[in-house]
Amino acid sequence: MNAQYDERDGVLIVTPIERLDTGNAPAVELEVMRRIEAGASKIVFDFERTNYVSSAGLRVLLKAAKSLNRRDAGVAVCRANSHVREVLDLSGFGKVVKVAKTVSKAIAAL
């Protein structure tokens, strides 16, 4: 399994399992984009179960954020461990997506 997909309060919650890298990012991206095309407009990437994010994983976030670059839509991330948070910080993703500590706060930020 590449990721778990749930919905809460009308928000798609994507939880990558262990890693979001070249091995699974294409499948996650495909599913996220399919759901955006089906009407998902708010997405939270919950990194609670994610140990590592590569540039391929960041591309998934960026593509989702660009696809949802309209009013009342957006992408947030939450519960990132120190490594994932460092990758997000160094790459400037705090300017592209909302960053929160919990799923509830991420949903509220959208």
Short mmCIF file of C-alpha atoms in Angstrom, two decimals:
data_model
loop_
_atom_site.label_atom_id
_atom_site.label_comp_id
_atom_site.label_asym_id
_atom_site.label_seq_id
_atom_site.Cartn_x
_atom_site.Cartn_y
_atom_site.Cartn_z
CA MET A 1 0.00 0.00 0.00
CA ASN A 2 1.40 3.39 -1.03
CA ALA A 3 -0.92 5.56 1.01
CA GLN A 4 -4.17 5.55 2.91
CA TYR A 5 -7.00 7.80 1.68
CA ASP A 6 -9.78 9.00 3.96
CA GLU A 7 -12.25 11.85 4.05
CA ARG A 8 -13.05 14.03 7.03
CA ASP A 9 -15.30 17.09 7.02
CA GLY A 10 -15.20 17.16 3.21
CA VAL A 11 -11.40 17.11 3.17
CA LEU A 12 -9.34 14.36 1.53
CA ILE A 13 -6.74 13.04 3.99
CA VAL A 14 -3.75 11.37 2.30
CA THR A 15 -1.45 9.40 4.61
CA PRO A 16 1.66 8.14 2.79
CA ILE A 17 2.91 4.87 4.26
CA GLU A 18 6.58 4.93 5.35
CA ARG A 19 7.97 6.89 2.37
CA LEU A 20 6.86 9.29 -0.33
CA ASP A 21 9.58 8.87 -2.94
CA THR A 22 10.22 7.64 -6.47
CA GLY A 23 8.96 4.20 -5.52
CA ASN A 24 5.42 5.26 -4.63
CA ALA A 25 5.02 8.95 -5.52
CA PRO A 26 3.72 8.25 -9.05
CA ALA A 27 0.89 6.07 -7.70
CA VAL A 28 0.03 8.56 -4.96
CA GLU A 29 0.08 11.43 -7.48
CA LEU A 30 -2.19 9.51 -9.84
CA GLU A 31 -4.73 8.84 -7.09
CA VAL A 32 -4.62 12.38 -5.72
CA MET A 33 -5.09 13.88 -9.20
CA ARG A 34 -7.93 11.45 -9.90
CA ARG A 35 -9.66 12.62 -6.74
CA ILE A 36 -9.08 16.28 -7.59
CA GLU A 37 -10.65 15.68 -11.01
CA ALA A 38 -13.57 14.01 -9.21
CA GLY A 39 -14.11 17.15 -7.12
CA ALA A 40 -11.77 17.08 -4.12
CA SER A 41 -10.80 20.68 -3.41
CA LYS A 42 -9.15 20.44 0.01
CA ILE A 43 -6.36 17.97 0.74
CA VAL A 44 -4.36 17.27 3.88
CA PHE A 45 -1.21 15.19 3.62
CA ASP A 46 -0.87 13.53 7.03
CA PHE A 47 2.76 12.51 7.48
CA GLU A 48 2.23 10.67 10.77
CA ARG A 49 3.22 7.35 9.15
CA THR A 50 5.82 8.83 6.77
CA ASN A 51 9.53 8.60 7.57
CA TYR A 52 10.96 10.07 4.37
CA VAL A 53 9.94 12.44 1.58
CA SER A 54 12.05 12.90 -1.56
CA SER A 55 11.83 15.45 -4.35
CA ALA A 56 9.41 13.09 -6.11
CA GLY A 57 7.17 13.29 -3.04
CA LEU A 58 7.41 17.07 -2.99
CA ARG A 59 6.30 17.05 -6.62
CA VAL A 60 3.05 15.35 -5.55
CA LEU A 61 2.38 18.17 -3.08
CA LEU A 62 3.27 20.84 -5.62
CA LYS A 63 1.13 19.36 -8.37
CA ALA A 64 -1.85 19.08 -6.02
CA ALA A 65 -1.36 22.65 -4.78
CA LYS A 66 -1.10 24.03 -8.33
CA SER A 67 -4.20 22.09 -9.39
CA LEU A 68 -6.12 23.55 -6.45
CA ASN A 69 -4.82 27.10 -6.87
CA ARG A 70 -8.24 28.67 -6.65
CA ARG A 71 -10.52 30.15 -4.00
CA ASP A 72 -11.82 27.80 -1.28
CA ALA A 73 -9.30 25.12 -2.19
CA GLY A 74 -5.88 24.14 -1.00
CA VAL A 75 -3.34 21.73 0.40
CA ALA A 76 -2.04 21.37 3.94
CA VAL A 77 0.45 19.04 5.61
CA CYS A 78 0.57 17.89 9.19
CA ARG A 79 2.30 15.62 11.71
CA ALA A 80 5.64 15.63 9.91
CA ASN A 81 8.60 14.15 11.76
CA SER A 82 11.78 16.20 12.06
CA HIS A 83 13.29 14.84 8.83
CA VAL A 84 10.17 15.45 6.74
CA ARG A 85 9.72 18.89 8.33
CA GLU A 86 13.32 19.77 7.46
CA VAL A 87 12.76 18.77 3.83
CA LEU A 88 9.59 20.89 3.71
CA ASP A 89 11.37 23.85 5.35
CA LEU A 90 14.50 23.70 3.17
CA SER A 91 12.46 23.43 -0.01
CA GLY A 92 10.23 26.37 0.91
CA PHE A 93 7.02 24.37 0.96
CA GLY A 94 5.72 26.36 3.92
CA LYS A 95 5.00 29.07 1.35
CA VAL A 96 3.19 26.67 -1.00
CA VAL A 97 1.06 24.65 1.44
CA LYS A 98 -0.32 25.20 4.92
CA VAL A 99 1.66 23.46 7.67
CA ALA A 100 -0.03 22.32 10.89
CA LYS A 101 0.69 20.06 13.83
CA THR A 102 -2.56 18.03 13.75
CA VAL A 103 -5.09 16.89 11.19
CA SER A 104 -7.77 19.04 12.81
CA LYS A 105 -5.58 22.13 12.63
CA ALA A 106 -4.65 21.36 9.03
CA ILE A 107 -8.33 21.07 8.11
CA ALA A 108 -9.07 24.34 9.89
CA ALA A 109 -6.21 26.05 8.00
CA LEU A 110 -7.87 25.21 4.71
#
